[in-house]
XYZ file of C-alpha atoms in Angstrom:
741
model
C 0.000 0.000 0.000
C 1.016 3.629 -0.277
C 0.569 6.489 2.096
C -0.817 9.825 0.985
C -0.399 12.588 3.481
C 0.103 16.247 4.121
C 2.609 18.322 2.283
C 5.288 19.800 4.506
C 4.330 23.341 3.642
C 1.322 24.712 5.536
C -1.757 25.412 3.453
C -0.576 23.348 0.494
C -3.038 20.930 -1.041
C -2.887 17.620 -2.836
C -4.929 17.623 -6.036
C -6.430 14.257 -6.999
C -7.501 13.315 -10.483
C -11.177 14.078 -11.094
C -13.520 11.093 -10.931
C -16.772 10.558 -12.806
C -18.438 8.849 -9.830
C -20.928 10.939 -7.887
C -19.977 12.570 -4.572
C -16.283 12.831 -5.391
C -14.184 15.379 -3.572
C -12.050 17.007 -6.328
C -9.204 17.883 -3.995
C -8.074 17.178 -0.472
C -6.690 19.868 1.780
C -3.968 18.684 4.152
C -2.947 21.119 6.883
C -1.134 18.953 9.444
C 1.287 16.062 9.442
C -1.015 14.056 11.693
C -3.803 14.250 9.136
C -2.746 11.187 7.164
C -4.725 8.475 5.397
C -3.662 5.160 3.943
C -4.682 4.446 0.351
C -4.414 1.180 -1.513
C -3.195 1.286 -5.124
C -6.040 2.622 -7.262
C -8.098 3.846 -4.287
C -9.788 7.245 -4.659
C -11.299 9.554 -2.086
C -14.998 10.230 -2.735
C -16.235 12.343 0.181
C -15.507 13.138 3.803
C -16.883 14.914 6.874
C -15.056 16.339 9.863
C -16.048 16.747 13.526
C -17.816 13.375 13.553
C -18.263 11.636 16.899
C -17.822 7.850 16.781
C -19.692 6.312 19.699
C -18.150 3.557 21.771
C -20.568 0.690 21.240
C -20.655 -0.721 24.749
C -21.014 2.662 26.436
C -24.655 3.448 27.214
C -23.578 6.998 28.139
C -22.856 7.654 24.443
C -19.219 8.601 24.887
C -16.901 8.423 21.915
C -14.012 9.814 19.879
C -14.039 12.784 17.519
C -12.554 12.500 14.082
C -13.125 12.451 10.340
C -15.456 10.111 8.462
C -14.120 9.260 5.003
C -15.609 7.352 2.069
C -13.457 6.040 -0.771
C -14.269 3.712 -3.661
C -12.941 0.871 -1.465
C -14.067 1.554 2.087
C -15.615 3.758 4.733
C -13.038 4.796 7.322
C -13.068 6.737 10.558
C -9.918 8.693 11.359
C -9.833 9.646 15.018
C -8.325 12.939 16.116
C -6.593 11.091 18.959
C -4.581 8.545 16.990
C -2.998 7.104 20.115
C -6.424 6.028 21.359
C -7.188 4.214 18.131
C -3.875 2.621 17.230
C -3.321 0.303 20.156
C -0.012 -1.517 20.144
C -1.519 -4.311 22.228
C -3.766 -5.256 19.321
C -1.299 -7.730 17.858
C -3.654 -9.388 15.370
C -3.967 -6.608 12.796
C -5.202 -6.825 9.253
C -2.875 -4.897 6.957
C -5.665 -4.168 4.454
C -8.640 -3.376 6.712
C -8.194 -1.420 9.926
C -10.267 -1.553 13.102
C -12.306 1.443 11.979
C -12.538 0.532 8.287
C -15.565 -0.952 6.511
C -15.250 -2.116 2.924
C -18.208 -0.996 0.821
C -19.134 -4.644 0.204
C -19.235 -5.326 3.942
C -22.049 -2.819 4.590
C -25.316 -4.611 5.305
C -27.810 -1.954 6.412
C -27.641 1.789 7.050
C -29.870 3.485 9.613
C -30.441 7.080 10.539
C -31.713 8.484 13.831
C -34.248 11.314 13.513
C -35.529 12.751 16.804
C -34.457 9.536 18.593
C -36.289 7.344 16.058
C -34.264 4.814 14.080
C -35.115 4.505 10.385
C -33.603 2.592 7.457
C -31.832 4.865 4.952
C -31.976 4.320 1.189
C -32.219 6.364 -2.001
C -32.384 10.150 -2.004
C -33.023 11.761 1.395
C -35.103 14.859 1.994
C -33.943 15.125 5.577
C -30.585 14.059 6.948
C -30.093 12.225 10.243
C -28.384 13.445 13.360
C -26.926 9.995 13.929
C -25.705 7.378 11.429
C -25.696 3.647 12.281
C -23.980 1.124 9.988
C -24.564 -2.616 10.367
C -21.841 -4.690 8.720
C -21.934 -8.182 7.224
C -19.150 -9.223 9.603
C -21.589 -8.160 12.373
C -19.796 -5.013 13.472
C -21.984 -2.022 14.384
C -20.723 1.559 13.916
C -22.509 4.620 15.261
C -21.597 8.153 14.245
C -23.021 11.350 15.703
C -23.379 14.099 13.076
C -24.795 16.873 15.288
C -21.529 18.805 15.348
C -20.721 18.325 11.665
C -21.380 21.042 9.093
C -24.703 20.580 7.324
C -23.129 20.503 3.856
C -20.646 17.837 4.938
C -23.441 15.759 6.493
C -25.374 15.772 3.208
C -22.280 14.841 1.242
C -21.057 12.015 3.476
C -24.494 10.453 4.124
C -25.529 10.627 0.463
C -22.147 9.288 -0.633
C -22.191 6.330 1.744
C -25.778 5.396 0.782
C -25.060 5.671 -2.934
C -21.771 3.760 -2.995
C -22.961 0.929 -0.735
C -26.539 0.415 -1.946
C -26.829 1.524 -5.574
C -26.580 -1.282 -8.182
C -23.118 -1.572 -9.731
C -21.603 -2.879 -12.919
C -19.029 -5.622 -12.560
C -16.280 -3.554 -14.148
C -16.889 -0.754 -11.632
C -15.831 -2.888 -8.674
C -12.702 -1.737 -6.848
C -11.243 -5.140 -7.713
C -10.397 -3.878 -11.209
C -9.033 -0.501 -10.078
C -6.738 -2.256 -7.644
C -5.629 -4.854 -10.197
C -4.785 -2.184 -12.758
C -2.885 0.045 -10.312
C -1.007 -2.842 -8.677
C -0.300 -4.698 -11.924
C 3.464 -4.479 -11.598
C 3.522 -4.891 -7.813
C 1.495 -8.117 -7.494
C 3.694 -10.787 -5.949
C 2.386 -14.252 -5.155
C 3.338 -15.998 -1.936
C 5.943 -18.708 -2.755
C 4.752 -20.695 0.296
C 1.235 -20.941 -1.084
C 0.905 -24.416 -2.597
C -2.875 -24.366 -2.971
C -4.026 -26.343 -6.015
C -6.045 -23.898 -8.125
C -7.589 -26.494 -10.506
C -7.254 -24.144 -13.475
C -5.110 -26.574 -15.493
C -5.590 -30.121 -16.739
C -2.504 -31.116 -14.760
C -4.175 -30.116 -11.472
C -7.148 -32.393 -12.125
C -4.910 -35.295 -13.144
C -2.948 -34.811 -9.912
C -6.161 -34.942 -7.848
C -7.289 -38.084 -9.671
C -3.975 -39.744 -8.923
C -4.027 -38.621 -5.274
C -7.483 -40.136 -4.663
C -6.826 -43.231 -6.835
C -9.732 -42.219 -9.037
C -7.785 -42.379 -12.305
C -8.789 -46.008 -12.863
C -12.445 -45.140 -13.488
C -12.435 -41.440 -14.311
C -10.673 -39.141 -16.736
C -9.897 -35.425 -16.920
C -11.239 -33.789 -20.088
C -10.481 -30.534 -21.889
C -13.584 -30.492 -24.079
C -14.627 -27.158 -22.489
C -11.276 -25.476 -23.044
C -11.938 -21.871 -23.972
C -15.481 -22.387 -22.604
C -16.655 -23.555 -26.027
C -19.253 -25.951 -24.605
C -20.528 -24.277 -21.440
C -19.744 -21.003 -19.674
C -21.024 -22.426 -16.400
C -18.432 -25.231 -16.193
C -14.666 -24.824 -15.690
C -12.308 -25.276 -18.618
C -11.245 -28.683 -17.267
C -13.119 -31.236 -15.191
C -13.433 -34.992 -14.639
C -16.052 -37.427 -15.962
C -16.449 -41.243 -15.973
C -14.024 -42.912 -18.386
C -16.727 -44.663 -20.495
C -18.565 -41.380 -21.113
C -18.054 -40.096 -24.692
C -16.914 -36.476 -24.787
C -19.552 -35.596 -27.382
C -22.200 -36.273 -24.719
C -20.818 -33.358 -22.702
C -21.500 -31.011 -25.600
C -25.024 -32.220 -26.300
C -26.880 -30.270 -23.583
C -24.125 -27.769 -22.742
C -22.876 -29.761 -19.774
C -26.286 -30.391 -18.231
C -27.161 -33.971 -17.354
C -23.486 -34.966 -17.195
C -22.109 -36.742 -14.074
C -19.083 -34.713 -12.968
C -16.584 -36.296 -10.590
C -15.900 -34.705 -7.205
C -13.864 -37.242 -5.223
C -13.009 -40.955 -4.936
C -12.964 -43.007 -1.739
C -10.293 -45.559 -0.769
C -12.700 -48.445 -1.529
C -13.363 -47.269 -5.097
C -16.706 -45.538 -4.532
C -17.003 -41.996 -5.834
C -18.912 -38.790 -5.244
C -20.457 -37.236 -8.367
C -22.649 -34.247 -9.115
C -25.013 -33.418 -11.946
C -27.013 -30.372 -13.010
C -30.581 -30.805 -14.241
C -31.548 -30.529 -17.883
C -33.543 -27.431 -18.873
C -37.298 -27.840 -18.435
C -39.135 -28.413 -21.700
C -42.850 -28.590 -22.531
C -42.498 -30.245 -25.911
C -43.092 -34.019 -25.687
C -40.597 -34.727 -28.453
C -37.782 -32.915 -26.683
C -38.729 -34.565 -23.402
C -38.416 -37.972 -25.037
C -34.987 -37.062 -26.400
C -33.862 -35.931 -22.942
C -35.212 -39.100 -21.350
C -33.354 -41.269 -23.828
C -30.161 -39.269 -23.246
C -30.389 -39.627 -19.454
C -31.151 -43.316 -19.793
C -27.853 -43.773 -21.635
C -25.958 -41.658 -19.090
C -27.361 -43.643 -16.198
C -26.411 -46.965 -17.781
C -22.867 -45.632 -18.070
C -22.491 -44.975 -14.344
C -24.870 -47.624 -12.921
C -23.537 -51.087 -13.822
C -24.519 -53.538 -11.106
C -23.028 -55.417 -9.414
C -19.797 -53.550 -10.240
C -21.050 -49.976 -10.019
C -24.142 -49.036 -7.983
C -25.268 -45.410 -7.864
C -27.350 -43.769 -5.164
C -29.024 -40.491 -6.153
C -29.486 -37.543 -3.790
C -31.793 -34.858 -5.145
C -30.799 -31.712 -3.256
C -33.186 -29.434 -5.161
C -36.433 -30.994 -3.979
C -35.535 -33.314 -1.106
C -33.320 -31.074 0.976
C -32.944 -27.455 2.057
C -34.134 -24.616 -0.113
C -32.084 -21.461 -0.594
C -35.047 -19.489 0.729
C -34.880 -21.415 4.023
C -31.180 -20.611 4.382
C -31.727 -16.942 3.608
C -34.642 -16.567 6.038
C -32.882 -18.412 8.857
C -29.692 -16.368 8.604
C -31.618 -13.086 8.405
C -33.173 -13.895 11.783
C -29.986 -15.344 13.223
C -27.729 -12.366 12.485
C -30.086 -9.970 14.250
C -29.087 -11.611 17.543
C -25.595 -10.152 17.176
C -26.198 -6.740 15.601
C -26.380 -4.969 18.962
C -26.291 -1.177 19.079
C -25.368 -0.826 22.781
C -25.065 -2.682 26.077
C -28.618 -1.820 27.131
C -29.986 -3.556 24.046
C -27.757 -6.543 24.768
C -29.136 -7.058 28.271
C -32.709 -6.394 27.167
C -32.541 -9.290 24.708
C -30.445 -11.569 26.909
C -33.445 -12.967 28.805
C -34.954 -14.369 25.582
C -31.695 -15.442 23.939
C -32.469 -19.149 23.670
C -35.969 -18.690 22.297
C -34.675 -16.245 19.672
C -31.845 -18.593 18.763
C -34.197 -21.525 18.374
C -36.734 -19.583 16.328
C -34.047 -18.597 13.807
C -33.548 -22.307 12.875
C -29.925 -21.604 11.884
C -28.458 -24.341 14.082
C -31.089 -26.763 12.825
C -30.059 -26.020 9.230
C -26.443 -26.734 10.187
C -27.557 -30.027 11.731
C -29.447 -31.010 8.571
C -26.411 -30.279 6.402
C -24.101 -32.352 8.606
C -26.639 -35.174 8.759
C -26.962 -35.267 4.981
C -23.169 -35.391 4.637
C -23.003 -38.295 7.136
C -25.710 -40.181 5.203
C -23.686 -39.862 2.004
C -20.518 -40.863 3.847
C -22.296 -44.006 5.087
C -23.315 -44.944 1.532
C -19.751 -44.566 0.259
C -17.821 -45.939 3.249
C -20.058 -48.741 4.489
C -22.105 -49.740 1.433
C -19.463 -49.138 -1.251
C -21.912 -47.160 -3.382
C -21.313 -44.227 -5.682
C -23.399 -41.172 -4.777
C -24.748 -38.760 -7.387
C -25.772 -35.313 -6.113
C -28.503 -33.633 -8.154
C -29.274 -29.910 -8.211
C -30.653 -27.458 -10.710
C -27.244 -25.920 -11.497
C -25.091 -28.045 -9.155
C -23.499 -24.861 -7.812
C -24.984 -24.260 -4.349
C -25.981 -27.210 -2.176
C -23.843 -29.556 -4.276
C -20.784 -27.465 -3.364
C -21.793 -27.485 0.294
C -22.522 -31.206 0.718
C -19.690 -32.502 -1.475
C -17.186 -30.368 0.462
C -18.463 -31.602 3.837
C -18.287 -35.233 2.704
C -14.673 -34.833 1.585
C -13.796 -33.042 4.817
C -15.164 -35.975 6.827
C -13.608 -38.727 4.699
C -10.322 -37.275 3.438
C -7.728 -36.164 6.046
C -5.867 -34.237 3.339
C -8.785 -31.787 3.213
C -8.244 -31.077 6.913
C -4.807 -29.593 6.257
C -4.685 -25.911 5.365
C -3.451 -26.467 1.823
C -5.926 -29.296 1.350
C -8.823 -27.205 2.639
C -7.944 -24.289 0.372
C -7.624 -26.634 -2.584
C -11.025 -28.122 -1.697
C -12.637 -24.668 -1.834
C -10.942 -23.963 -5.149
C -12.157 -27.255 -6.619
C -15.733 -27.430 -5.303
C -16.669 -23.751 -4.946
C -14.561 -21.548 -7.214
C -14.180 -23.984 -10.121
C -17.498 -25.598 -9.234
C -19.226 -22.413 -10.355
C -20.668 -21.167 -7.058
C -22.100 -17.718 -7.781
C -20.177 -15.722 -5.181
C -20.988 -12.466 -6.927
C -24.746 -13.086 -6.643
C -24.835 -15.010 -3.359
C -22.859 -12.255 -1.599
C -24.768 -9.547 -3.524
C -21.545 -7.710 -4.331
C -23.208 -5.775 -7.161
C -26.358 -4.924 -5.156
C -28.509 -5.898 -8.119
C -30.817 -8.486 -6.545
C -31.282 -8.890 -2.795
C -33.288 -12.079 -3.328
C -30.207 -13.806 -4.782
C -28.175 -13.077 -1.647
C -27.944 -16.380 0.239
C -25.048 -17.160 2.631
C -24.386 -20.697 1.349
C -20.610 -20.427 1.714
C -20.939 -18.967 5.212
C -23.202 -21.909 6.084
C -20.433 -24.229 4.892
C -17.849 -22.450 7.072
C -20.190 -22.718 10.066
C -20.535 -26.473 9.443
C -16.742 -26.749 9.213
C -16.424 -24.826 12.480
C -18.654 -27.399 14.197
C -16.188 -30.099 13.111
C -13.166 -28.024 14.155
C -14.770 -27.266 17.514
C -15.595 -30.932 18.196
C -12.324 -32.426 16.860
C -9.571 -29.748 17.168
C -6.531 -32.069 16.733
C -7.847 -33.277 13.359
C -7.414 -29.894 11.653
C -4.247 -28.031 10.751
C -6.119 -24.711 10.772
C -7.910 -22.936 13.619
C -11.261 -21.282 14.114
C -9.454 -17.938 13.702
C -8.515 -19.062 10.204
C -12.186 -19.749 9.424
C -13.210 -16.378 10.872
C -10.773 -14.338 8.774
C -11.727 -16.422 5.738
C -15.364 -15.413 6.250
C -14.255 -11.770 6.548
C -12.346 -12.059 3.272
C -15.627 -12.555 1.393
C -16.019 -8.767 1.452
C -12.475 -7.588 0.614
C -12.438 -6.686 -3.103
C -8.734 -7.004 -3.769
C -8.931 -10.804 -4.011
C -10.533 -12.466 -7.007
C -11.506 -15.661 -5.160
C -14.982 -14.584 -4.003
C -15.937 -11.942 -6.562
C -17.004 -13.923 -9.636
C -19.837 -16.276 -10.511
C -17.738 -18.654 -12.599
C -14.216 -19.199 -13.959
C -15.485 -18.028 -17.359
C -16.682 -14.722 -15.933
C -13.353 -14.187 -14.222
C -11.219 -15.052 -17.251
C -13.361 -12.922 -19.564
C -13.195 -9.830 -17.367
C -9.521 -10.292 -16.584
C -8.769 -10.102 -20.315
C -7.653 -13.742 -20.672
C -10.402 -14.584 -23.150
C -10.379 -11.295 -25.028
C -9.287 -10.720 -28.607
C -7.033 -7.793 -27.780
C -3.585 -9.360 -27.709
C -1.832 -6.060 -26.997
C -3.449 -5.520 -23.598
C -1.857 -7.520 -20.814
C -4.285 -9.686 -18.803
C -4.874 -8.495 -15.261
C -3.264 -10.622 -12.585
C -5.328 -10.676 -9.401
C -4.418 -11.834 -5.937
C -6.095 -14.846 -4.387
C -7.299 -14.854 -0.816
C -4.855 -17.706 -0.089
C -1.952 -15.233 -0.078
C -2.341 -14.600 3.663
C 0.806 -12.457 3.799
C -1.195 -9.696 2.083
C -3.470 -9.398 5.116
C -1.327 -10.515 8.059
C 2.233 -10.324 9.304
C 4.015 -13.641 9.996
C 3.484 -13.221 13.745
C -0.274 -12.895 13.278
C -0.361 -15.804 10.814
C 0.739 -18.170 13.589
C -2.804 -17.886 14.959
C -4.154 -19.416 11.737
C -2.233 -22.666 12.303
C -3.307 -25.163 14.936
C -0.357 -25.999 17.237
C -2.190 -29.144 18.436
C -2.357 -30.649 14.963
C -0.023 -33.578 14.334
C 0.703 -34.643 10.787
C 0.098 -38.238 9.796
C 3.402 -40.152 10.016
C 4.784 -41.250 6.683
C 5.376 -44.983 6.228
C 8.503 -46.386 4.643
C 8.309 -48.745 1.689
C 8.560 -51.869 3.843
C 5.594 -50.843 5.958
C 3.460 -49.924 2.951
C 3.722 -53.385 1.345
C 1.971 -55.071 4.247
C -0.913 -52.603 4.431
C -4.056 -52.136 2.403
C -5.017 -48.615 1.450
C -7.854 -48.071 3.924
C -8.797 -45.689 6.665
C -6.882 -46.636 9.789
C -10.061 -47.037 11.763
C -12.567 -49.441 10.270
C -15.964 -50.283 11.719
C -15.763 -53.386 13.877
C -19.248 -54.630 12.974
C -20.281 -55.038 9.358
C -23.300 -52.981 8.424
C -26.157 -54.031 6.192
C -24.686 -55.677 3.116
C -25.200 -53.818 -0.115
C -28.012 -55.321 -2.112
C -27.326 -57.906 -4.763
C -27.614 -57.022 -8.373
C -31.065 -55.505 -8.813
C -33.457 -57.033 -11.266
C -34.302 -55.389 -14.526
C -37.552 -53.983 -13.188
C -35.857 -52.236 -10.278
C -33.152 -50.848 -12.536
C -35.852 -49.441 -14.788
C -37.544 -47.821 -11.799
C -34.284 -46.240 -10.624
C -33.612 -44.913 -14.120
C -37.069 -43.383 -14.348
C -36.598 -41.768 -10.961
C -33.326 -40.148 -12.003
C -34.920 -38.892 -15.194
C -37.865 -37.404 -13.312
C -35.495 -35.527 -10.997
C -33.350 -34.156 -13.789
C -36.376 -33.101 -15.839
C -37.683 -31.100 -12.909
C -40.659 -33.368 -12.105
C -41.922 -33.419 -8.543
C -42.004 -36.679 -6.659
C -44.280 -37.597 -3.801
C -41.679 -38.706 -1.260
C -37.934 -38.816 -0.668
C -36.020 -41.522 -2.446
C -33.585 -41.793 0.477
C -35.945 -41.436 3.436
C -36.808 -45.110 3.891
C -36.708 -46.786 7.284
C -33.847 -48.959 6.061
C -31.714 -45.903 5.297
C -32.408 -44.403 8.712
C -31.449 -47.701 10.383
C -28.210 -47.847 8.401
C -27.420 -44.242 9.262
C -28.041 -44.703 12.991
C -25.972 -47.902 13.138
C -23.111 -46.268 11.221
C -23.262 -43.074 13.314
C -23.479 -44.810 16.726
C -20.808 -47.367 15.864
C -18.322 -44.676 14.858
C -18.895 -42.563 17.971
C -18.576 -45.599 20.245
C -14.882 -45.933 19.357
C -11.833 -43.787 19.967
C -11.201 -41.182 17.304
C -8.520 -41.571 14.659
C -7.844 -37.981 13.626
C -6.231 -39.128 10.372
C -9.155 -41.317 9.349
C -12.895 -41.002 8.971
C -14.270 -38.109 11.030
C -17.928 -37.644 11.945
C -19.469 -34.785 13.946
C -21.966 -35.052 16.765
C -25.269 -33.697 15.489
C -27.438 -33.913 18.601
C -28.950 -30.599 19.688
C -26.575 -29.683 22.560
C -23.497 -30.597 20.508
C -24.148 -27.919 17.879
C -23.062 -24.535 19.167
C -22.945 -20.912 18.115
C -19.665 -19.944 16.459
C -18.869 -17.468 19.216
C -15.624 -16.090 17.832
C -17.276 -14.928 14.617
C -20.696 -13.886 15.854
C -19.956 -12.482 19.334
C -16.475 -11.000 18.892
C -17.666 -7.385 18.658
C -19.903 -7.550 21.773
C -17.846 -6.791 24.930
C -20.561 -8.120 27.242
C -20.180 -11.575 25.686
C -16.478 -11.792 26.462
C -14.922 -13.703 29.350
C -11.680 -12.326 30.742
C -9.046 -15.060 30.843
C -11.622 -17.714 29.953
C -13.058 -19.673 27.079
C -11.111 -21.861 24.651
C -8.141 -19.486 24.608
C -7.447 -20.282 28.280
C -7.642 -24.023 27.634
C -5.382 -23.730 24.600
C -2.856 -21.700 26.580
C -2.598 -24.421 29.228
C -2.184 -27.085 26.556
C 0.595 -25.070 24.940
C 2.375 -24.800 28.280
C 2.276 -28.598 28.553
C 3.527 -28.929 24.961
C 6.466 -26.639 25.710
C 7.328 -28.656 28.802
C 7.195 -31.929 26.848
C 9.260 -30.380 24.055
C 11.841 -29.217 26.583
C 12.111 -32.736 28.011
C 12.409 -34.153 24.486
C 15.294 -31.784 23.771
C 17.137 -33.034 26.835
C 16.605 -36.644 25.756
C 17.824 -35.843 22.244
C 20.935 -34.181 23.651
C 21.760 -37.311 25.603
C 21.439 -39.459 22.501
C 23.337 -36.886 20.401
C 20.532 -36.888 17.876
C 19.475 -33.951 15.843
C 16.164 -32.590 17.006
C 13.346 -32.522 14.487
C 11.763 -29.091 13.991
C 8.747 -28.640 16.242
C 5.701 -26.495 15.672
C 6.045 -23.209 17.496
C 3.307 -22.201 19.887
C 1.844 -18.786 19.087
C 3.616 -16.316 21.326
C 0.496 -14.150 21.303
C -1.099 -16.622 23.742
C 1.558 -16.315 26.440
C -0.407 -14.089 28.804
C -3.807 -15.750 28.566
C -5.010 -14.395 31.927
C -5.484 -10.952 30.355
C -6.942 -12.189 27.061
C -10.601 -12.309 26.129
C -12.415 -15.556 25.370
C -12.944 -14.053 21.895
C -9.219 -13.495 21.299
C -7.644 -12.434 18.955
C -10.456 -10.104 17.883
C -11.121 -8.679 21.356
C -8.727 -8.036 24.229
C -11.328 -6.824 26.765
C -9.434 -3.609 27.478
C -12.598 -1.565 27.792
C -14.981 -1.909 30.705
C -18.620 -2.473 29.958
C -21.350 -0.955 32.067
C -23.197 -3.271 34.449
C -26.367 -4.827 33.093
C -29.707 -3.204 33.617
C -31.995 -6.205 33.913
C -35.795 -6.299 33.885
C -37.116 -7.137 37.354
C -39.862 -9.469 36.145
C -38.596 -12.984 35.590
C -35.362 -12.407 37.499
C -36.618 -12.366 41.111
C -34.928 -15.665 41.914
C -31.559 -14.098 41.149
C -31.923 -11.379 43.755
C -31.875 -7.644 43.149
C -29.713 -5.912 40.570
C -27.069 -4.773 43.060
C -26.507 -8.330 44.280
C -26.241 -9.566 40.705
C -23.735 -6.836 39.842
C -21.640 -7.694 42.909
C -21.732 -11.346 41.930
C -20.519 -10.407 38.420
C -17.589 -8.471 39.924
C -16.671 -11.498 42.047
C -16.443 -13.678 38.953
C -14.251 -11.112 37.199
C -11.937 -10.964 40.214
C -11.601 -14.745 40.147
C -10.728 -14.606 36.491
C -7.943 -12.107 37.207
C -6.430 -14.470 39.743
C-alpha cells in the first residue's frame, strides 16, 4: 500500500484526479502532518466529513471519539483525532488491508439514521438528513456516528455518498477489484509458500485423480477449453471414463455426471445439473433417452451401484437458508449494552426460532448419510441440483472433509474450496450480492459451509491443521475486493473480465491476488494464529511398511453394516432410471427416495458405531449432530460484543494451558535428544500471542477486553430468583476478580 499525506508546507493541497463517480471530492486539503490516510493502489477519495463523533458501542452513556469520516471507492473509514487512542499496540492481530475502523463498501449490510431519537432505514435520495448514522456490517460489526456537530453541507455529502456507494446497483467492471488490479499490476507478488491447487489446469485435475486413486475409473477432459461448450463449467473437469466427450456437448454440460472425489474403496462422489425444463413431448423424449444412456454408463450392477441424492427438492431450499440467517444475524447486531441485556433474557428462544443451528444439523446429517453410503455400502453417490453450484458445493465439500484427512490440512482445505466452490461455479458475486442488483439472490451458502466446518473443528480440534481464527478471517475475506476468489460467478466470468479470453492481444491480462496469499493481510506473527499448534501430521510410512498394508482408513468399523443389495433385477433398474430422469427433468415426486426406514437404520448404526470408538484424527471423522453438541460460532458472531467476552476464559485459556504442557514436553524431548546426540526434528512453534492468557478475552484475537462495559440493567420481572440488581452486579464483579487471579 502507499501512504498519501500532508505536504510539509502549511496550506498546500494535494490535487487528486477528477472522478466521474458521484460525490467525489475534487481535492483534499492537508494542513497537518497528523492528518494522514492510507490508500491502496487505485483507491480514490470520494467524500468526507469532519467533527464526527464515533460512539463507543458498549457505552450506554454515548461517549466516543471525535474525528473524520471518510468514504473512498474501497471503504468507509473513521480517522480519530486522537490517533494514540485508536492505534493500540496491544492489538497484535492486525489486518494490513482493513483497519479496526474501516468498513469495505461490500461489507455494509444496512444503514440506519436516527431522527428525533427514532431509528429509520436509509436508502435512495433523502429529503432530511439524520443526526446519527448507524452502519450494520456483514461481519456483524456495528458503527454509530453522531453528526450533530458536523457542518450541514458535509453531512449531506457524506451520508448521500455512503448510501449511494454501498446500496446503488453496480456494474461488474466498476468494482474496486479492477481498479486495484490495474494500479497494482506491476507490484502483485504471489506468496511462494502458497501451494494451494487452483484447478485451473488439466494437470491439477490429473494430480487430484492420482491422489485419490480415481484415475482407474475417471478421466480429466479438456472439451470445455476456452469455454466452447458451457460457460457455467470450468475449462477442465473430470467425468467417468466410459462417457463419450460428445455427450458433454449435447446439452451444454447439463445432465453430465461430474466427478468430485473418490474413496479408498473405489466408490465416488459425483454431481449433476438438471436438464432445462421443456414442454415439448418430443424434446422430453430425447432428454429421457439421453439420461437413460448416461445412467447406464455410471450404474452397472453389481460392479457400479449409484445412489441419487436430489438436493433441489428433497433437501434445504435457498429461501430457508436466507430466512434463517436473516433472523440469526439480528441476535448479534447490537447497538449498545442496554440492548444486549434487554434481549439476553430471551436469547435461547430467539436462537431456536431462527432455525440456523437446525439447518447446520441437517447439512451435517446429509453429509453423514452420504458418507455411510460410500464408506459402508461401497456405493457411488450422485448429487442432483438445478445448477449443481450451491448445495452440491456445500454437501460434497463436507463429505470430503469428513472422509479425506488431506482436506483437513490448510493447503488441502484451500484446494477443496478452489475445486468445489470456485471452479465448481458457485455464484459468489450473486450469493454475496456484491453488485447490489438483486437482494433475493443473496444467500449465505458459503458462510453456512464455514459454520458447518467450524462445528467439526470445535468438536475435533486435533484433526485440523487450521484454527477457528482461520475460518473467521476467511469469512471476513468474502467482502475484501482485492482478491478475485470470491468476486465472480464462474471461472469463465473471471477469465473474460480479466482479459484472458479477449481478442485484444496487446493488452496484458490483469493478474489478481487470491485470498490464499495470507501475507497480504497478516504479518508472519499474526499468521501463527491461523495454524493449529495441536495438529499432528500423519506419520509417513517407509516402503517396507506400505507393502503389508491395504489402502484403507486406519479405523474401520468393527461390525459389518447391512450388506449392499445384490444385483437388482431389470424392473428395479428401470424404476431407478425413471426416478433419475424425473429428478433431472424437474418433475416433482411424492416422497424422498432416500428417506426409507432402512436408510435411517443404516445411518443410525453407522453413526453410533463410529462414535462408540476412539477417534482416529487421520481417518474417517464424523461430527456429533445432537442438539446440545451444535453450538454458536462465538468467535465470529460475538467477537464485537464486549458483554459476551470472558476475561481469561473460554477456549483461549484451555489452549494456553495445553501449549504450556507442549512446551514442557518439548523441553524434556530436547534433553533426551541431547543425551542421545541426535538432531532434534523441527517442532511447531506455539503462538507467542497466547503467552499471557489471563489478560486475554475468550474471543481473542479479535477482542482483548481492554474496555470496561457498564453493568447490566436487567428487567425485574422474571429475574426475582436471582436477587436484586445490586446483588447480581456484585456477583458479576466477584467472577471477574476470580478470572484475574
